Short mmCIF file of N, CA and C in Angstrom, two decimals:
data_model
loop_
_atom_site.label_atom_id
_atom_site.label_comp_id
_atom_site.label_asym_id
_atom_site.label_seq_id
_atom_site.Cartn_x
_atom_site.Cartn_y
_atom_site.Cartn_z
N UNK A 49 -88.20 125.76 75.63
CA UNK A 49 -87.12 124.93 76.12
C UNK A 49 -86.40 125.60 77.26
N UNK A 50 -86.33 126.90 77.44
CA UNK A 50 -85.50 127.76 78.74
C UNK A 50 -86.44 128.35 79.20
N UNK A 51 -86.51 128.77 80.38
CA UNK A 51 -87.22 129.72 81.28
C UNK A 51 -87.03 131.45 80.47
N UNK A 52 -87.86 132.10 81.09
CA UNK A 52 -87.58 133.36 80.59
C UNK A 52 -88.20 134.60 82.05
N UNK A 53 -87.20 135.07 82.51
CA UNK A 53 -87.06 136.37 83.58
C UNK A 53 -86.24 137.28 83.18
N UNK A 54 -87.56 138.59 82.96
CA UNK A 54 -87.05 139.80 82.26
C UNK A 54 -86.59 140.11 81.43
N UNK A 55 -86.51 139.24 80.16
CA UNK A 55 -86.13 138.81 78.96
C UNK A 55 -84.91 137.91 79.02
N UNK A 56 -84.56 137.84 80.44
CA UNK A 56 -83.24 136.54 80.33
C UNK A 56 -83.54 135.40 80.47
N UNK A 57 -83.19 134.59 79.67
CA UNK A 57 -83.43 133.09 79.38
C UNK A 57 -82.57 131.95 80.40
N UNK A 58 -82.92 131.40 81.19
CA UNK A 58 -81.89 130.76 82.05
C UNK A 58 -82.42 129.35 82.06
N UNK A 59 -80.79 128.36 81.93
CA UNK A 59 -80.69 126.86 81.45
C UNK A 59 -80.00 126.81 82.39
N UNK A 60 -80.57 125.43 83.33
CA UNK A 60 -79.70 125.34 84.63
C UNK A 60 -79.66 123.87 84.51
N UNK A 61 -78.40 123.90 84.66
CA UNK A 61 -78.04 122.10 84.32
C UNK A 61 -77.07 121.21 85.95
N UNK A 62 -76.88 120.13 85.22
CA UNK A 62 -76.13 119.45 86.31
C UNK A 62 -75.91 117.99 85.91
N UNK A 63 -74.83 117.75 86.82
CA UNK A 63 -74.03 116.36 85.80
C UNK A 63 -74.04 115.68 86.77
N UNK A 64 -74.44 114.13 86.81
CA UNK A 64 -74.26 113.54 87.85
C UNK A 64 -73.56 112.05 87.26
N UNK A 65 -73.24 111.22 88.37
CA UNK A 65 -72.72 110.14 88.29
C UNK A 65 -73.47 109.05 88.71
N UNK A 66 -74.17 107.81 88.29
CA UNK A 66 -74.63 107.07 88.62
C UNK A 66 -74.97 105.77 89.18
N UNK A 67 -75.58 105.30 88.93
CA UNK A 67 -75.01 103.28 88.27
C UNK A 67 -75.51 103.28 87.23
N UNK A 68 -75.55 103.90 85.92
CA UNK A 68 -76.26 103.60 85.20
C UNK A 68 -74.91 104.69 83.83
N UNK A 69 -74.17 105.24 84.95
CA UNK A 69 -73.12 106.26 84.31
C UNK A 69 -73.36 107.53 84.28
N UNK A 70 -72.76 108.30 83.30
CA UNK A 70 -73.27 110.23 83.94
C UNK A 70 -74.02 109.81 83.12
N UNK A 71 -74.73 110.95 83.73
CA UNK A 71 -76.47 111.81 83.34
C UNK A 71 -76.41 113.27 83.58
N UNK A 72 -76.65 113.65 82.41
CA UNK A 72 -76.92 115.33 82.61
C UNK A 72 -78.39 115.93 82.25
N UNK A 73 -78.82 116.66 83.19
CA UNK A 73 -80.03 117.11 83.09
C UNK A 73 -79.93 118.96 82.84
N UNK A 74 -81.23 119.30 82.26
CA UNK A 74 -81.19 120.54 82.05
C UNK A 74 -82.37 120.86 82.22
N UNK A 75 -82.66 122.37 82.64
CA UNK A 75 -84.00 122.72 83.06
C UNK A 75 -84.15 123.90 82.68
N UNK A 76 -85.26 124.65 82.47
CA UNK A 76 -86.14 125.90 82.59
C UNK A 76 -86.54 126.17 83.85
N UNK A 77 -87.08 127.52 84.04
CA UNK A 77 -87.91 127.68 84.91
C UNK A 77 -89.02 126.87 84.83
N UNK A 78 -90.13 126.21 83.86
CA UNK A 78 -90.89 125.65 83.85
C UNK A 78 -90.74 123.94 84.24
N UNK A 79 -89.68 123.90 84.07
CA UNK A 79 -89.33 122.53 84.08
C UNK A 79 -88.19 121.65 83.86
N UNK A 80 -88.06 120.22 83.67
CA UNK A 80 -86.78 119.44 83.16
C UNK A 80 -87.03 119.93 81.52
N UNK A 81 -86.36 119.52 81.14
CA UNK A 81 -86.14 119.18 79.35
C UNK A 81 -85.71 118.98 78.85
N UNK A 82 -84.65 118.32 79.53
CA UNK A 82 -83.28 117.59 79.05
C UNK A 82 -82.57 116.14 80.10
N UNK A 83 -83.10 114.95 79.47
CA UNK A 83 -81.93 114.13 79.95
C UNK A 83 -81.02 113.31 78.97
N UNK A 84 -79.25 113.34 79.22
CA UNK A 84 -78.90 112.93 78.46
C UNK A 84 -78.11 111.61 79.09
N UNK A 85 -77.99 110.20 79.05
CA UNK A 85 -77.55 109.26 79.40
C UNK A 85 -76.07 108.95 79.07
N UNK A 86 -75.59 108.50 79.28
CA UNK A 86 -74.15 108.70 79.14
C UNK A 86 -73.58 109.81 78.54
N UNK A 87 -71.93 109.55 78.63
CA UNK A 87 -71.31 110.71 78.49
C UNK A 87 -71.39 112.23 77.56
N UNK A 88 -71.34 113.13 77.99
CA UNK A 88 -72.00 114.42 76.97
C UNK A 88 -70.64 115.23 77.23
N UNK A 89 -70.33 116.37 76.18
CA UNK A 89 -69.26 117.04 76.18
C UNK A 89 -69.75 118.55 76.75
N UNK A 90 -70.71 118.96 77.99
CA UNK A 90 -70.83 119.46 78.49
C UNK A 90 -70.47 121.73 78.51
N UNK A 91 -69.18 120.85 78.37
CA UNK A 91 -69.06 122.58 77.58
C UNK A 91 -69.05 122.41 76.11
N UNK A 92 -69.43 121.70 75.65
CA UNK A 92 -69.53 122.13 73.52
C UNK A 92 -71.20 122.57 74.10
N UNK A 93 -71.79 121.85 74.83
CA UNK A 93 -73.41 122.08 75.04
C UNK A 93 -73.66 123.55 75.40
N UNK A 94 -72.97 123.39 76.75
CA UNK A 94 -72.89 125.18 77.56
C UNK A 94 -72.26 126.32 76.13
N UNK A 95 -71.78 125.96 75.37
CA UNK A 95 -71.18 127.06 74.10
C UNK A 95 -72.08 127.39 73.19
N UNK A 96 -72.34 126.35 72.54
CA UNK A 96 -73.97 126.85 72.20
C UNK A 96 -74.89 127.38 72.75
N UNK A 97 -75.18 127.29 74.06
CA UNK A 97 -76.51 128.10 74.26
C UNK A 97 -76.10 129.31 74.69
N UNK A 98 -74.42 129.80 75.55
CA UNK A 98 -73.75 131.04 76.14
C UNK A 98 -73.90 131.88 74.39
N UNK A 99 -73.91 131.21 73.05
CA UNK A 99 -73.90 132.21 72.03
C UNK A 99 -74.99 132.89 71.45
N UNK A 100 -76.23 132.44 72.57
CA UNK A 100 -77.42 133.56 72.21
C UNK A 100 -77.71 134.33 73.21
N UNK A 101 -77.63 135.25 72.69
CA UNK A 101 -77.85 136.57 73.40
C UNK A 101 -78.93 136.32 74.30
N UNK A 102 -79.11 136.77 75.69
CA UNK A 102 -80.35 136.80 76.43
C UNK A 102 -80.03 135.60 77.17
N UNK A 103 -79.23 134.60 77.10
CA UNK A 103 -79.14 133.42 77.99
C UNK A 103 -78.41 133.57 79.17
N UNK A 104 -78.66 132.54 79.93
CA UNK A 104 -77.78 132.34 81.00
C UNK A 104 -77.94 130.92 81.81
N UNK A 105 -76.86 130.10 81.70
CA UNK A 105 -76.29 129.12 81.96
C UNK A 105 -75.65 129.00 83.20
N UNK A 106 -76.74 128.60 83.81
CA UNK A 106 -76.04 127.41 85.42
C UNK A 106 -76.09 126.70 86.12
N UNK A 107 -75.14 126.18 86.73
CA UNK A 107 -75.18 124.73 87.08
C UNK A 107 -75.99 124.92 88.18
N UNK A 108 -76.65 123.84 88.87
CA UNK A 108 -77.32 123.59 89.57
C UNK A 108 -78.75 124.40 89.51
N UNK A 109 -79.44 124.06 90.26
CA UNK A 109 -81.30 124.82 90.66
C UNK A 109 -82.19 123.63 91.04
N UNK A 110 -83.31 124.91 91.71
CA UNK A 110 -84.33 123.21 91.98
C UNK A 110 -84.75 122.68 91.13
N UNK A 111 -85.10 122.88 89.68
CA UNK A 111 -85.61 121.73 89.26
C UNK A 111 -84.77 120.30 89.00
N UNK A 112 -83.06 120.71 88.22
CA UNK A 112 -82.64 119.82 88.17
C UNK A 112 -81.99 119.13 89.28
N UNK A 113 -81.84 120.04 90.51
CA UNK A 113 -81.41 119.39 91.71
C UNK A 113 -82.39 118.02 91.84
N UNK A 114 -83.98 118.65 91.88
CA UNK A 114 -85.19 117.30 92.49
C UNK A 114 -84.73 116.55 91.13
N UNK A 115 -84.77 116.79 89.92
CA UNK A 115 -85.01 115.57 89.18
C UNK A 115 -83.54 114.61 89.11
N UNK A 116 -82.17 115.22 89.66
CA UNK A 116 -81.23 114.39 90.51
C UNK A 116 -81.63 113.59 91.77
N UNK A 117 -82.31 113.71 92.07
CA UNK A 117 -82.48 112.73 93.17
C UNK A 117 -83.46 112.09 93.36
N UNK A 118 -84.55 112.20 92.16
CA UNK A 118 -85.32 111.76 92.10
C UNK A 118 -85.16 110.54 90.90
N UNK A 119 -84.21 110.60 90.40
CA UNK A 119 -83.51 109.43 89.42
C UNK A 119 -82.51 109.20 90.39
N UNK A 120 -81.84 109.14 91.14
CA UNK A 120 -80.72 108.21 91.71
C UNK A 120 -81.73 107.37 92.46
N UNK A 121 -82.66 107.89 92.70
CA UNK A 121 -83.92 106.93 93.63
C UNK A 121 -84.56 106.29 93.26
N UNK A 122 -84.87 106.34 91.72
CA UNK A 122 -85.47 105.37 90.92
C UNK A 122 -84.25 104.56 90.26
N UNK A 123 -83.21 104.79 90.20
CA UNK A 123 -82.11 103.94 89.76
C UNK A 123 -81.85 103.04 90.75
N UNK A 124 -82.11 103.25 92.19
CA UNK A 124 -82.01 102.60 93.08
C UNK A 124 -83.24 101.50 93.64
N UNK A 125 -84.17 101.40 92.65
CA UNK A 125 -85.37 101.03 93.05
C UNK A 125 -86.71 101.37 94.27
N UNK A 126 -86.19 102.94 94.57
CA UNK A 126 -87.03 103.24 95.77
C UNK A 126 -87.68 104.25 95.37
N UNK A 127 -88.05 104.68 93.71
CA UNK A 127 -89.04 105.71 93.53
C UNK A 127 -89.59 104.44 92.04
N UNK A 128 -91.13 105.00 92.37
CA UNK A 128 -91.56 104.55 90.98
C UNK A 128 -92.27 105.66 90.32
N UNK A 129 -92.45 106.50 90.56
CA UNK A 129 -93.25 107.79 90.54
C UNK A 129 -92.43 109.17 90.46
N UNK A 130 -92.18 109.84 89.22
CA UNK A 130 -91.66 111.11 89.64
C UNK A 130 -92.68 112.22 89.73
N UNK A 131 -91.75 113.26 90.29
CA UNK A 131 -92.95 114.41 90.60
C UNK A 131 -92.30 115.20 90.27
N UNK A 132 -91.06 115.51 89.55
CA UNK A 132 -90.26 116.81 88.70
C UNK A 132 -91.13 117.43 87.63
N UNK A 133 -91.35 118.89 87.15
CA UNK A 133 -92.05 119.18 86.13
C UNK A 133 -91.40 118.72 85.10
N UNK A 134 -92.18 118.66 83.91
CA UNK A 134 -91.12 118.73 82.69
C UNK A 134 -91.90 119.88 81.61
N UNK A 135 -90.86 120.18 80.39
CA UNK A 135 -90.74 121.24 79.81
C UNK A 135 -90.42 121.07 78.65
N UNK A 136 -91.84 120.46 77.72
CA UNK A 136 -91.45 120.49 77.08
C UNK A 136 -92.43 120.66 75.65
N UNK A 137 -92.30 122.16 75.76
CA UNK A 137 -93.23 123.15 75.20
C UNK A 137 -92.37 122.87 73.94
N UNK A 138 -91.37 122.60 73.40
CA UNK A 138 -90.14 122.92 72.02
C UNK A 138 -90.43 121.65 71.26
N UNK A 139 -91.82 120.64 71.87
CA UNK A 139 -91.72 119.33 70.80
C UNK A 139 -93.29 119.63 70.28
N UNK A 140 -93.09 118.41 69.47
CA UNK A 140 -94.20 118.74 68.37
C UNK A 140 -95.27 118.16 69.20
N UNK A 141 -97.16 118.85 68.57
CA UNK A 141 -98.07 118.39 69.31
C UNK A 141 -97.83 116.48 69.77
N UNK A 142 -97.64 116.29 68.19
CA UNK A 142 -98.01 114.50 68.20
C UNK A 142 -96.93 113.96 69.35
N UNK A 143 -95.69 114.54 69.36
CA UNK A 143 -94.95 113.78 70.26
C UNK A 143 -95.21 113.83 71.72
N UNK A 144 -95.51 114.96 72.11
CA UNK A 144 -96.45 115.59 73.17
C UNK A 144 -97.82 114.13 73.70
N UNK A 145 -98.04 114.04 72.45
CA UNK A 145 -99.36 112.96 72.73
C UNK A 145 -98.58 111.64 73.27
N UNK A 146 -97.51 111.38 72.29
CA UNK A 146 -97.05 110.22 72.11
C UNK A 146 -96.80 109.83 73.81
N UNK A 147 -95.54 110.54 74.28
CA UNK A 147 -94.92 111.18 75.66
C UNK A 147 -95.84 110.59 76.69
N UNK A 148 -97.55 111.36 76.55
CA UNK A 148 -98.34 111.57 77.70
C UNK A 148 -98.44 109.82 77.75
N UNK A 149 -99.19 109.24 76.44
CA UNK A 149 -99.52 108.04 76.66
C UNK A 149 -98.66 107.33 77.31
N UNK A 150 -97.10 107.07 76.58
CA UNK A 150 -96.13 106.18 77.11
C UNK A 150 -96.16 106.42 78.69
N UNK A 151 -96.68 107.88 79.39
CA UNK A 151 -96.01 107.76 80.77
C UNK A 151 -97.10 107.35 81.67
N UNK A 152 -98.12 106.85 80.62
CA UNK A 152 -98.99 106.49 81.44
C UNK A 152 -99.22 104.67 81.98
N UNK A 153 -98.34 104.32 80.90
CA UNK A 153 -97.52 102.84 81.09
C UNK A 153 -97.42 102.62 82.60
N UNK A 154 -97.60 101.82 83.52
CA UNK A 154 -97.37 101.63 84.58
C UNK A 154 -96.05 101.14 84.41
N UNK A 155 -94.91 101.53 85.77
CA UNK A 155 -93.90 101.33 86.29
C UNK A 155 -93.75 99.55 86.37
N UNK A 156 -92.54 98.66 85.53
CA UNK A 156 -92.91 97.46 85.57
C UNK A 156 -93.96 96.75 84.65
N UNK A 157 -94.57 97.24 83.43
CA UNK A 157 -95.53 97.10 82.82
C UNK A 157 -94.73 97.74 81.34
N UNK A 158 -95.19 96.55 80.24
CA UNK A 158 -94.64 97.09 78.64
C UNK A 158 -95.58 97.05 77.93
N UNK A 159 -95.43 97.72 76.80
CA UNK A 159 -96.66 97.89 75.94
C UNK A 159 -96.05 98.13 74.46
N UNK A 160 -96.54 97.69 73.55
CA UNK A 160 -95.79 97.88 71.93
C UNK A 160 -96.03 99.33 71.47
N UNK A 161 -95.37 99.88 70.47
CA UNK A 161 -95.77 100.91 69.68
C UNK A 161 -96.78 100.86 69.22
N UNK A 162 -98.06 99.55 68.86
CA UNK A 162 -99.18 99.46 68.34
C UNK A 162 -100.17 100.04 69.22
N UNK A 163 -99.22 99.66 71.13
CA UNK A 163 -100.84 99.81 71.89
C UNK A 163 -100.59 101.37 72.27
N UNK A 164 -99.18 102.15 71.84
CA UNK A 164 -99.55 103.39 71.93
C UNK A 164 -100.07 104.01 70.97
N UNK A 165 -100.03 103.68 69.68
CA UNK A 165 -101.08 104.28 68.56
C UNK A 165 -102.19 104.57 68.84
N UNK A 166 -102.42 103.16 69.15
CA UNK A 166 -104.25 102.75 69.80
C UNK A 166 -104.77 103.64 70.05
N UNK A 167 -103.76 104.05 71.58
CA UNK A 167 -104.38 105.12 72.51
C UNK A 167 -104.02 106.46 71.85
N UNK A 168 -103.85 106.75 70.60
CA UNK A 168 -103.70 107.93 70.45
C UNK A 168 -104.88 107.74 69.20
N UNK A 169 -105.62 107.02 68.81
CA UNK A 169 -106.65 106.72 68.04
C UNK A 169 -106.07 106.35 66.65
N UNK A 170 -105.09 106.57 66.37
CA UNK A 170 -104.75 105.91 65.31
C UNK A 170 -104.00 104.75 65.06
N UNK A 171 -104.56 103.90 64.99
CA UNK A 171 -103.54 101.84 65.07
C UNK A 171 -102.51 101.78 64.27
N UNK A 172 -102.48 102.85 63.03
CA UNK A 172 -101.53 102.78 61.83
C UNK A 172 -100.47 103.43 61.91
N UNK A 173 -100.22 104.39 63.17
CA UNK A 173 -99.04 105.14 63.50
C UNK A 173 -98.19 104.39 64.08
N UNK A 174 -98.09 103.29 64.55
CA UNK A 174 -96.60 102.62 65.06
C UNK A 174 -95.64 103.08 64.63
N UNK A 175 -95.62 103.04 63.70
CA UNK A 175 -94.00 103.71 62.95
C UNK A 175 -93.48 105.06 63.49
N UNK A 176 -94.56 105.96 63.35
CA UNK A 176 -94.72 107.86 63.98
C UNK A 176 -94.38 107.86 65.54
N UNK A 177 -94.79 106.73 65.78
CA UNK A 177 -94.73 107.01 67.45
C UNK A 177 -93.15 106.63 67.80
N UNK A 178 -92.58 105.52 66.96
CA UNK A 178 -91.53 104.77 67.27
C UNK A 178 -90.68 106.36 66.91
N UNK A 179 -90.93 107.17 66.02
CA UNK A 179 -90.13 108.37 65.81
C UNK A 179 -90.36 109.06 67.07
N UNK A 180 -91.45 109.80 67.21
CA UNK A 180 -91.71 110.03 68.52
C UNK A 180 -90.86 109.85 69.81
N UNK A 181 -90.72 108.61 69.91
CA UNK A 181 -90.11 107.89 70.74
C UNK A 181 -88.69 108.49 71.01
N UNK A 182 -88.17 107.68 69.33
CA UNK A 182 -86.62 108.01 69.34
C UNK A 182 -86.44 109.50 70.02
N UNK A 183 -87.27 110.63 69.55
CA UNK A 183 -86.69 111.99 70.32
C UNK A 183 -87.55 112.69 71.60
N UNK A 184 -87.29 111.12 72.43
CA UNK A 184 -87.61 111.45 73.51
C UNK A 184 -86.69 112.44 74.23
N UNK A 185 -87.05 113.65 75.15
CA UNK A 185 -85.55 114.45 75.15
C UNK A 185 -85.41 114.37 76.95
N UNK A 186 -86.52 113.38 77.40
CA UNK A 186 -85.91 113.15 79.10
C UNK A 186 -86.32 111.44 79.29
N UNK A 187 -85.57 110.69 78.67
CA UNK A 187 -85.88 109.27 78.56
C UNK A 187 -85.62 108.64 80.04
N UNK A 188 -86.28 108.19 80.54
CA UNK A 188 -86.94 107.51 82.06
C UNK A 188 -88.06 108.25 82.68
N UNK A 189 -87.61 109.86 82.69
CA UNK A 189 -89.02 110.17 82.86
C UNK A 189 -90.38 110.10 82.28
N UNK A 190 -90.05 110.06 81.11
CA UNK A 190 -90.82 109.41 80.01
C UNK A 190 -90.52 108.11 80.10
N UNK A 191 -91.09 106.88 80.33
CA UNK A 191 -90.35 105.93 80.31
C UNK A 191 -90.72 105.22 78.82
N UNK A 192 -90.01 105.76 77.95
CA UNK A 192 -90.08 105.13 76.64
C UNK A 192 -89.11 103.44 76.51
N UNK A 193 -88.47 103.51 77.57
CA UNK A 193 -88.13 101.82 77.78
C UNK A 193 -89.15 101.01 77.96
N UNK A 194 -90.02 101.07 78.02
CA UNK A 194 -91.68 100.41 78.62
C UNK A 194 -92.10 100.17 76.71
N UNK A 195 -91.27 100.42 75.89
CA UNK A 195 -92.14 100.32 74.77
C UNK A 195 -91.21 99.40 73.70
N UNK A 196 -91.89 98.18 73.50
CA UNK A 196 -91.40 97.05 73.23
C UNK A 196 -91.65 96.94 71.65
N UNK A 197 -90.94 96.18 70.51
CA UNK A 197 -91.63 96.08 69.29
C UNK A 197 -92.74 95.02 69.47
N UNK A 198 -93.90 94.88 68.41
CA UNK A 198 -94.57 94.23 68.31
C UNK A 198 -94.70 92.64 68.38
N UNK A 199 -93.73 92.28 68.70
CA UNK A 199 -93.46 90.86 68.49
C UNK A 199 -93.02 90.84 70.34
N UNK A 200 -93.05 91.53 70.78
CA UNK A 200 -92.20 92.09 72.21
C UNK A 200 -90.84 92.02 72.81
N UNK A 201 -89.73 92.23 71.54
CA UNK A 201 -88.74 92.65 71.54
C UNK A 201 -88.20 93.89 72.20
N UNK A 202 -87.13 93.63 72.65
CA UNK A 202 -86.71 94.89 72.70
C UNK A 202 -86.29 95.90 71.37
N UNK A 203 -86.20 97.08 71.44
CA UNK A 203 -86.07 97.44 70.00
C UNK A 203 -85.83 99.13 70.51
N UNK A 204 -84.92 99.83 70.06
CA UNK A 204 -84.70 101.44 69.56
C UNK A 204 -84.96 101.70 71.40
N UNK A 205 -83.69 102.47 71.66
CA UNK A 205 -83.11 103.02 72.85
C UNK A 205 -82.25 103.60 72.57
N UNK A 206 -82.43 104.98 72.61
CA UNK A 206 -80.86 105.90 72.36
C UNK A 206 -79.66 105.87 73.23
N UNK A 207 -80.04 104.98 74.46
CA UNK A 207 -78.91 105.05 75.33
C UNK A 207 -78.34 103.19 75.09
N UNK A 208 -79.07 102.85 74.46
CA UNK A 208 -78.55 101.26 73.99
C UNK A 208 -79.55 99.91 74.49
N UNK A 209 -79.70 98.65 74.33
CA UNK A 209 -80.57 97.86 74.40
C UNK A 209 -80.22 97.24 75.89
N UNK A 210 -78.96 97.31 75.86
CA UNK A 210 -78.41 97.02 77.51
C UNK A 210 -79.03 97.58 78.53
N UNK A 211 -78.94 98.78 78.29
CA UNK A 211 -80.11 99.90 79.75
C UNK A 211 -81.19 99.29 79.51
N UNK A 212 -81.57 99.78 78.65
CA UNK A 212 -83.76 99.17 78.22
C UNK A 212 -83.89 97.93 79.00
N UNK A 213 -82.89 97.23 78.83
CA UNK A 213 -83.54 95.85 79.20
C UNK A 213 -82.93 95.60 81.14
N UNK A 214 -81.99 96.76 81.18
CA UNK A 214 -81.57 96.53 83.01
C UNK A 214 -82.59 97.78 83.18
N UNK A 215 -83.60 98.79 82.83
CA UNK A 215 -84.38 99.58 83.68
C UNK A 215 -85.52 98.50 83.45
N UNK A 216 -86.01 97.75 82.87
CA UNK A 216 -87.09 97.01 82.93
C UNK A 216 -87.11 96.12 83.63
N UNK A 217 -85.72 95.22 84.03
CA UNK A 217 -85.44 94.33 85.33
C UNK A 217 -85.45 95.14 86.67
N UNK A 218 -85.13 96.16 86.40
CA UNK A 218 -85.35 96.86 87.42
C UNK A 218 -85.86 97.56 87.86
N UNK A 219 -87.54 97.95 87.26
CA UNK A 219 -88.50 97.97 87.32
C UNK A 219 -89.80 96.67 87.68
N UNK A 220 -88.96 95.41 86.76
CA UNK A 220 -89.91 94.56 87.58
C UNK A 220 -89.78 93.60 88.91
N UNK A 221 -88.54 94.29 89.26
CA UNK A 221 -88.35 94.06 90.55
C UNK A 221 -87.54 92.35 91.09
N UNK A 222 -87.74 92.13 89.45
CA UNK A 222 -86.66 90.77 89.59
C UNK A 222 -85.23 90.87 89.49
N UNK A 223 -84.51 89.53 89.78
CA UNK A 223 -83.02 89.29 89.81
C UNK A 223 -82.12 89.91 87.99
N UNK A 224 -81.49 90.88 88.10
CA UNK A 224 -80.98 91.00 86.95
C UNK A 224 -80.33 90.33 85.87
N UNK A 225 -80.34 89.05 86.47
CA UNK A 225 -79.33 87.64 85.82
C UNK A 225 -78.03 88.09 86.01
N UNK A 226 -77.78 89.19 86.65
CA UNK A 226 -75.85 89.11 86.75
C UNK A 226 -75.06 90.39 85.54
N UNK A 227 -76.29 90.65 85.55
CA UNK A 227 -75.87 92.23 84.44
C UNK A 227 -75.93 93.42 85.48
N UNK A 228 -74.61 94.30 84.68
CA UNK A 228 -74.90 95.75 85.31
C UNK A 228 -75.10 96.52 84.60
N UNK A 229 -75.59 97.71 84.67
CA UNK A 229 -76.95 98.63 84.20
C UNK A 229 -75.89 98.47 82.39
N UNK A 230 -74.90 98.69 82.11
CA UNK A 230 -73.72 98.55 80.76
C UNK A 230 -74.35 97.36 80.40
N UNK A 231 -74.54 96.30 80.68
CA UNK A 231 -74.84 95.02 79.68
C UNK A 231 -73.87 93.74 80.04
N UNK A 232 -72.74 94.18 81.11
CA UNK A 232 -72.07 92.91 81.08
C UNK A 232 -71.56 92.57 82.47
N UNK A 233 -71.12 91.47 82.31
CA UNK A 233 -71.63 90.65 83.75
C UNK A 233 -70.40 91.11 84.97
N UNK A 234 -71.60 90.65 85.80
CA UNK A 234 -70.41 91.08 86.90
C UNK A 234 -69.23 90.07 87.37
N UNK A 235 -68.21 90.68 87.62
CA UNK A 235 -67.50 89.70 88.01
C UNK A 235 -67.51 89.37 89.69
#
């Protein structure tokens, strides 16, 4: 989950503001591995990790700098493609699997928890994956909004059903009906 130089562990984060609201990202040397969608209490986060020995906590770096601007650009509809690493050696193999499949979902394109089982060879895991899912720990880069219930509902978004359903309008490139990225209308 953190980088490691010379036995020091360094978490380099950054808070941004959006249309979609803050977002805080966190990184390793290896990569992202952290996005959190709305509001986070930022120093209770930074306190926990300043209390293990060997760390070091700071704001800004390139990874989470690119993967800032590489989400205000896909929030904006002018990236469909990221190219930030991610990092995320601290999850389990299966979710790892789960992850690869979902991001292989095309941009604008949904698919159920059944057709990611599929592709992971087992049809009977819907349920495992929908866990999977839930602890997605960089949700858009992963785009686990692309994953619909079986009936093709919307269904399970940790940041709420309102986003899921404004990154998918805004992914498929149609009129939002008059919603903002929150769920309610504009005036």
């Amino acid at each position: 989950m953190v980088g490691k130089r010379d036995s020091v562990l360094i978490v380099s984060h950054l808070s941004l503001k959006s249309r979609i609201g803050d977002i805080w990202l966190a990184a390793s040397q290896r990569g992202l591995f952290r996005v959190s969608l709305g509001p986070l209490d930022v120093d209770a986060v930074k306190s926990v990790y300043e209390k293990t020995p060997g760390i070091v906590f700071r704001t800004g770096g390139k990874q989470v700098e690119q993967a800032a601007r590489e989400l205000l650009l896909y929030l904006e509809g002018k990236l469909t493609r990221f190219s930030v690493k991610l990092d995320l050696r601290s999850s389990t193999p299966f979710s790892k699997k789960v992850w690869r499949a979902t991001s292989k979902i095309p941009d604008g394109q949904v698919r159920s928890y059944a057709w990611v089982a599929a592709k992971l060879g087992d049809p009977n895991a819907a349920r495992a994956v929908g866990g999977a899912l839930a602890r997605n720990p960089v949700p858009i880069l992963v785009p686990c909004h692309r994953v619909l219930d079986s009936h093709g509902g919307l269904a399970g978004f940790g940041a709420g059903l309102p986003l899921k359903k404004w990154l998918l309008t805004l992914e498929s490139g149609q009129p939002s009906l008059g919603l903002r990225p929150g769920g309610t209308e504009q005036s």
